[in-house]
Coordinates of C-alpha atoms in Angstrom, one line a residue:
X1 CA 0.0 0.0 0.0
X2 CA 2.9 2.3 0.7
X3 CA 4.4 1.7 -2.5
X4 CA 1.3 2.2 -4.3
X5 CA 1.1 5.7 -2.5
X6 CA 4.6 6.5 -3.7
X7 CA 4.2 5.8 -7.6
X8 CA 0.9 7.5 -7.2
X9 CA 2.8 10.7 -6.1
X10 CA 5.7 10.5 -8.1
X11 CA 3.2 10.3 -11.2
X12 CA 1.5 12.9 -9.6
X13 CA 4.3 15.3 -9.3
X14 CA 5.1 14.4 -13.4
X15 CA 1.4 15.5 -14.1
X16 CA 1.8 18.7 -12.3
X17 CA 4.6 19.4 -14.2
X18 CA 3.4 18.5 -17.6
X19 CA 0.1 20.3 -17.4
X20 CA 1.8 23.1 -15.4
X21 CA 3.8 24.6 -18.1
X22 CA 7.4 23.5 -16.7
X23 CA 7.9 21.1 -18.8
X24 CA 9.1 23.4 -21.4
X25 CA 11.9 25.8 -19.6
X26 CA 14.5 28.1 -21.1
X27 CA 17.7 28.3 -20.0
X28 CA 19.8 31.3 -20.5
X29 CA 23.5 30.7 -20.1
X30 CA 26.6 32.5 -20.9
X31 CA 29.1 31.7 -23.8
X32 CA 32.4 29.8 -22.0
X33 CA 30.8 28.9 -18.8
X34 CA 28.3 26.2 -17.5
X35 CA 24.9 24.7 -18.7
X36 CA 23.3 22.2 -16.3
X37 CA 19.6 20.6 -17.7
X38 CA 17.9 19.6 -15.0
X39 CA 15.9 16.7 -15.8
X40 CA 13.2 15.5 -12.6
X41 CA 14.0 13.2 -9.9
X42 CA 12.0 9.9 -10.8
X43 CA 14.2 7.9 -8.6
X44 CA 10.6 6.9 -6.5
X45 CA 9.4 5.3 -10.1
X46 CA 10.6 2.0 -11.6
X47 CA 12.1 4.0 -15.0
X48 CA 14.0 1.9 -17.4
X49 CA 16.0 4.2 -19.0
X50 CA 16.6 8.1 -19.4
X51 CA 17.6 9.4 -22.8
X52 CA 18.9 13.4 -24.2
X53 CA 18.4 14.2 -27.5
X54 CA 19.8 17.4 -28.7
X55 CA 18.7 19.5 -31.3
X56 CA 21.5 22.0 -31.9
X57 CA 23.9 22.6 -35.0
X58 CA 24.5 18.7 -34.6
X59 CA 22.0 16.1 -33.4
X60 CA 23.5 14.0 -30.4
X61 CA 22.0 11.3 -28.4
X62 CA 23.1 10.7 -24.9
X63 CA 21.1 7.5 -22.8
X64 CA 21.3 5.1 -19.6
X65 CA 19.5 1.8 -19.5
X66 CA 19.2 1.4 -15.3
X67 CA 18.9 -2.4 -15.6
X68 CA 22.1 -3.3 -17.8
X69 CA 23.6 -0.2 -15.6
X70 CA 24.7 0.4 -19.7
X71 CA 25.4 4.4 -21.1
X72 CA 25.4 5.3 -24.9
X73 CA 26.5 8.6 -26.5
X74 CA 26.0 9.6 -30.5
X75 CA 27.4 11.8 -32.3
X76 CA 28.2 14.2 -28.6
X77 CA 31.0 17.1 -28.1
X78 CA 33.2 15.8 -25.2
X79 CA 31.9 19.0 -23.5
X80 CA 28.4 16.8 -23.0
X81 CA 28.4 14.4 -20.3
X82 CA 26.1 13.4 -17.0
X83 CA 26.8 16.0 -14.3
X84 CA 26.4 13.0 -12.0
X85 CA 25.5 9.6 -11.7
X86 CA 22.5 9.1 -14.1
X87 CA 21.2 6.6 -12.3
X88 CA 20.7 8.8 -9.2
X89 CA 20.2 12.2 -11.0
X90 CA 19.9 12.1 -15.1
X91 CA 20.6 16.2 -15.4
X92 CA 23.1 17.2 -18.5
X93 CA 26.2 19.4 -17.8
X94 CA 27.9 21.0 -21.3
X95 CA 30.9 22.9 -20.3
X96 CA 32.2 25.5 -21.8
X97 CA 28.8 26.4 -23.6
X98 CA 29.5 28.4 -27.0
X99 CA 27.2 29.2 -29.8
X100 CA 27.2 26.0 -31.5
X101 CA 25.0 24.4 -28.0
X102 CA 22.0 26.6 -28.5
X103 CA 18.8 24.5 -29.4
X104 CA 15.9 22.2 -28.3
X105 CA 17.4 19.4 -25.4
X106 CA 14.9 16.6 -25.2
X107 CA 15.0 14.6 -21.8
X108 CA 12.7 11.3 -21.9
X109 CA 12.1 9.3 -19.1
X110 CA 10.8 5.7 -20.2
X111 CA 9.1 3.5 -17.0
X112 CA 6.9 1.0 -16.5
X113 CA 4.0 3.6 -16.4
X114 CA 4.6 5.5 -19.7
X115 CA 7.2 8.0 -21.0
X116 CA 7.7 11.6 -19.3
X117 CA 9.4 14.5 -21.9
X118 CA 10.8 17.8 -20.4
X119 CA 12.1 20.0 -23.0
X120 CA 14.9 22.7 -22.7
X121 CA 15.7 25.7 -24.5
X122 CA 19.1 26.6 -24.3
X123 CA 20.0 30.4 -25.7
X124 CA 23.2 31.0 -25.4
X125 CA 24.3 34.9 -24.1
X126 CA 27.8 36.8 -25.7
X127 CA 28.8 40.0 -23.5
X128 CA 29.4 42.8 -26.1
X129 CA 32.8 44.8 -26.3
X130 CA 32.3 47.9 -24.9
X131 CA 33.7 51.5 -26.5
X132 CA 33.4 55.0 -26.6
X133 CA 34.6 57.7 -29.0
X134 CA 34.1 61.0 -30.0
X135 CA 35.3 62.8 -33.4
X136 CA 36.6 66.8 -34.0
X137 CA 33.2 67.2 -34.6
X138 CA 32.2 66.4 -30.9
X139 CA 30.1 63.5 -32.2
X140 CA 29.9 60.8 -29.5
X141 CA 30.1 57.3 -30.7
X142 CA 28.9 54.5 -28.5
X143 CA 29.9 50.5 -29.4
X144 CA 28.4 47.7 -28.2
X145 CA 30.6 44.9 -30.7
X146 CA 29.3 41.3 -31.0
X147 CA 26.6 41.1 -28.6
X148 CA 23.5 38.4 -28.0
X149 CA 21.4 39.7 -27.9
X150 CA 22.0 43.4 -29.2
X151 CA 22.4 45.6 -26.3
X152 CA 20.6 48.5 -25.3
X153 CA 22.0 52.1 -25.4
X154 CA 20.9 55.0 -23.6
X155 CA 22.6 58.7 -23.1
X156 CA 23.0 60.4 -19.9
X157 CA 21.6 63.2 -19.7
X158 CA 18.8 62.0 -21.8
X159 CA 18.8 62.9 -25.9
X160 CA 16.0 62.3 -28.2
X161 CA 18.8 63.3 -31.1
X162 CA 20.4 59.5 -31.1
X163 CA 21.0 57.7 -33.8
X164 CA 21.4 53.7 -33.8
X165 CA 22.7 51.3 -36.1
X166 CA 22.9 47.2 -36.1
X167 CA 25.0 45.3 -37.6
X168 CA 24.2 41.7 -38.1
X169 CA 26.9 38.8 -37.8
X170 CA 26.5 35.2 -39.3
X171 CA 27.6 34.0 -35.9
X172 CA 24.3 35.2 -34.8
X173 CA 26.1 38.3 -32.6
X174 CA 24.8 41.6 -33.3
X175 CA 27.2 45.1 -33.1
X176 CA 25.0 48.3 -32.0
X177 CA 26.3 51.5 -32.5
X178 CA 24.9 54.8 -31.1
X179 CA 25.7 58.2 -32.3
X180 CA 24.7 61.4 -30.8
X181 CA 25.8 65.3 -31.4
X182 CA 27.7 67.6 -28.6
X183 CA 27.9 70.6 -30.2
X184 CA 24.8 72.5 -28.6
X185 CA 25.5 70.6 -25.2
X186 CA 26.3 72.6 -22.0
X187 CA 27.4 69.1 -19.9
X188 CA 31.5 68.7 -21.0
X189 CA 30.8 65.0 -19.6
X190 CA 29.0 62.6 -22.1
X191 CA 28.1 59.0 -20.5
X192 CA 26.8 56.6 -22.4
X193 CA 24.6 53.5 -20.5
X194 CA 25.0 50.0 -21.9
X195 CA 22.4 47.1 -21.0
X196 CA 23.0 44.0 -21.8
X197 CA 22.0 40.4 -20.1
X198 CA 25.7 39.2 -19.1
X199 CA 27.0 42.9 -18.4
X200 CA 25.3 46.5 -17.4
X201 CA 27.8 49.3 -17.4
X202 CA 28.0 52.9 -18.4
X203 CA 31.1 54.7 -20.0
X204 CA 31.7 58.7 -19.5
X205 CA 34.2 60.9 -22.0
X206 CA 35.1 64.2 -21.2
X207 CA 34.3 66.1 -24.3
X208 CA 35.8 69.2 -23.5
X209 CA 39.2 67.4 -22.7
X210 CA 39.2 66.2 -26.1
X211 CA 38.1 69.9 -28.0
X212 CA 40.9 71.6 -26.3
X213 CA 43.4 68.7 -27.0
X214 CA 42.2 69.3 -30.7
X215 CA 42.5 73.0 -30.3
X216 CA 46.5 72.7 -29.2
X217 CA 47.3 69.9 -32.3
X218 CA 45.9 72.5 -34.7
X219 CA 47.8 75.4 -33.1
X220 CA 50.8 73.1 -33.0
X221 CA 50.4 72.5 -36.4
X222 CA 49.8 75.9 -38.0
X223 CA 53.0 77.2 -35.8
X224 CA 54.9 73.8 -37.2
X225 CA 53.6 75.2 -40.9
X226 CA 54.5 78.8 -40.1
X227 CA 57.8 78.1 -39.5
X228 CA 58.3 75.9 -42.2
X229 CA 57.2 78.5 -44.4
X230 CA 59.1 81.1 -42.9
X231 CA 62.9 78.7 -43.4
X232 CA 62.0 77.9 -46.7
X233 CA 61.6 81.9 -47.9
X234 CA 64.8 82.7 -46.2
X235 CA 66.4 79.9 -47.9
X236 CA 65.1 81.1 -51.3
X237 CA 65.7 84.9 -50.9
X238 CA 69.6 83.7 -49.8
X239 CA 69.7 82.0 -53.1
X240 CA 68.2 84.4 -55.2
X241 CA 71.1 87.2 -53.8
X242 CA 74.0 84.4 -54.5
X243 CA 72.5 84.2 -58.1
X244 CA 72.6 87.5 -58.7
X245 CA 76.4 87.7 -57.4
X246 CA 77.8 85.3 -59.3
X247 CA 76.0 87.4 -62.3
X248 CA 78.2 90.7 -61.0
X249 CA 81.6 89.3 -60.5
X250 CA 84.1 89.3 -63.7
X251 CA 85.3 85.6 -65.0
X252 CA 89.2 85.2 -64.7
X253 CA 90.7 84.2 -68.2
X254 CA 93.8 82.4 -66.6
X255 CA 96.0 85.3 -66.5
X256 CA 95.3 88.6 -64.6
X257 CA 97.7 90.9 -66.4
X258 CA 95.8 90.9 -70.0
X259 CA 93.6 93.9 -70.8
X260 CA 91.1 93.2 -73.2
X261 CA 90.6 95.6 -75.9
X262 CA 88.4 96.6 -78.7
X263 CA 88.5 94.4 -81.9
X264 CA 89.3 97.2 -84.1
X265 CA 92.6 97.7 -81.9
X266 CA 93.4 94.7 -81.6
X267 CA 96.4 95.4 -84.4
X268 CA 100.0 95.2 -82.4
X269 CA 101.3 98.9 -82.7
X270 CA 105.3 98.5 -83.5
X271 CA 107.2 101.0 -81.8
X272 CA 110.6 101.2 -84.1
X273 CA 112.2 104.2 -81.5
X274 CA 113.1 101.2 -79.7
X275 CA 116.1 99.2 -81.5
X276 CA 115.9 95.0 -80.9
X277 CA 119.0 94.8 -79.1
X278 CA 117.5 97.0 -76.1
X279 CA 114.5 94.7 -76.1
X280 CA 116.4 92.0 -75.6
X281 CA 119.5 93.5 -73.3
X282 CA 117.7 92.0 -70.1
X283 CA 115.6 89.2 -71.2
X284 CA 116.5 86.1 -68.6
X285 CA 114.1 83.3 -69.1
X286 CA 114.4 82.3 -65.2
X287 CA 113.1 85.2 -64.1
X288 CA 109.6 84.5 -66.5
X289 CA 106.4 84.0 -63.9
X290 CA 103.7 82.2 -65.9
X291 CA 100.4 82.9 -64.7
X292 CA 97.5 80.6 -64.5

C-alpha cells in the first residue's frame, strides 16, 4: 500500500509538471561557462531508461539503461556528459557552452508507467565589447561589438537626437552603434549607458578634454607650418642674392695681367724708337712667372 502511495505521487508530481507549463523551460546561459539541464528526480518510479536528445547545430543522443547499468553517446562534443550519476540524477552538464550548443534538449524518461518529456531551451548569451569615441566634430560614438542579444544604449543626460545602427553577424552576434551630437551641449561630460544580459555598465568621456586637446594639435600645427614656411623663404631669398652675385663678378681668363681691348685695336702697334738689341738686353728666361 505504501508503494502504491509513492508511484501515485511521483506520477502525480510528473502530471503537475506536464500540465503546469514546466515542462518546457528556457535556460539562459553565458558563452564559455556552464549549462546544467535539469531533468526531474524519478528515482521513486521504476524508469527503465533516461535518454537526451539534442537538437542544436548537430543532433546528439546521450542515454542510460538502469537495468544493464549500460550508457550510450552519438554523435556528442566531449563537453556533454552526465553532471552526476544518471542513475541517481539524469541532469546534463555541457561545459564550456558556446554558440554551436544553442537548441531544443529533449529529456525522456521511459518506465513502467509511460514516458515523461521535459524539453529545454538553451539560448546562449555573448557579452558585447564595450567603446566609446568622439570625433573633431564632438560626435559621441557608443559600441556595443558582438553582442547576443543586441544591447541596449541609452545617453545620460537623456537625448532624443540618437542615432542607432545594427550590424548583423552570421555567428548570430549583433554590433550596436549609437551616435549622438555635442555641439549644442552645456554638460562637457558625455556618458553613455550600456544594457546587456551578461553585463550592465556605463562609460563617461570628457568632451571638452578632447576639444581643447584638438585645439593645441591645430595650433601646434599651424606654428609647425609657419615656420616651415618662414625657413623655406629665407632659404630662397639667400639664393636668389647668391645668383645675382655670381652674375656681378668678372670671370678670370687664366692670366690677370691681359687687358682686353676693342676688336678694331686689336692690331699690335710696333714702336721702331726702340732698336731689338735694347729689347732683348735683359731678357733672362728664369726670371719668366707664368700665370694661371
Amino acid at each position: 500500500m505504501t508503494q502504491t502511495w509513492a508511484v501515485l505521487a511521483a506520477v502525480l508530481f510528473l502530471m503537475i509538471h506536464l500540465i503546469g507549463g514546466s515542462a518546457y523551460s528556457t535556460v539562459n546561459v553565458e558563452a564559455g561557462h556552464e549549462a546544467v539541464l535539469n531533468c526531474p528526480s524519478v528515482s521513486k518510479l521504476s524508469w527503465l531508461m533516461v535518454t537526451w536528445k539534442m537538437k542544436s547545430s548537430t543532433s546528439c543522443f546521450l542515454a542510460y539503461r538502469w537495468d544493464l547499468n549500460e550508457t550510450r553517446m552519438l554523435n556528442c562534443s566531449e563537453r556533454m556528459m552526465w553532471n552526476y550519476s544518471p542513475d541517481r540524477y539524469p541532469a546534463l552538464r555541457i561545459y564550456p557552452v558556446n554558440l554551436n550548443d544553442e537548441g531544443n534538449y529533449t529529456c525522456e524518461i521511459v518506465s513502467r508507467e509511460g514516458n515523461f518529456l521535459f524539453i529545454f531551451s538553451l539560448t546562449v548569451i555573448v557579452p558585447p565589447t564595450l567603446t566609446l569615441t568622439s570625433d573633431k566634430n564632438r560626435v559621441a560614438v557608443c559600441q556595443a561589438t558582438a553582442g547576443k542579444p543586441a544591447a541596449k544604449i541609452s545617453w545620460i543626460p537623456a537625448s532624443n537626437h540618437s542615432v542607432e545602427k545594427d550590424i548583423h553577424h552570421l555567428n548570430g552576434t549583433v554590433t550596436r552603434i549609437s551616435y549622438i551630437s555635442w555641439v549644442n551641449s552645456t554638460h562637457p561630460t558625455v556618458t553613455c549607458l550600456v544594457t546587456h544580459p551578461a553585463v550592465n555598465q556605463t562609460l563617461s568621456l570628457d568632451l571638452s578634454y578632447d576639444s581643447s586637446r584638438l585645439q593645441y594639435l591645430l595650433i601646434g600645427l599651424a606654428v609647425a607650418s609657419g615656420a616651415g614656411v618662414t625657413l623655406y623663404l629665407i632659404l630662397r631669398c639667400r639664393a636668389s642674392r647668391l645668383r645675382k652675385k655670381a652674375h656681378r663678378w668678372p670671370v678670370k681668363a687664366g692670366t690677370e695681367n691681359f687687358r682686353f681691348t676693342p676688336s678694331h685695336m686689336n692690331t699690335p702697334v710696333m714702336d721702331h724708337s726702340v732698336s731689338p738689341e735694347k729689347i732683348y738686353q735683359n731678357y733672362k728666361p728664369q726670371a719668366i712667372l707664368m700665370s694661371y
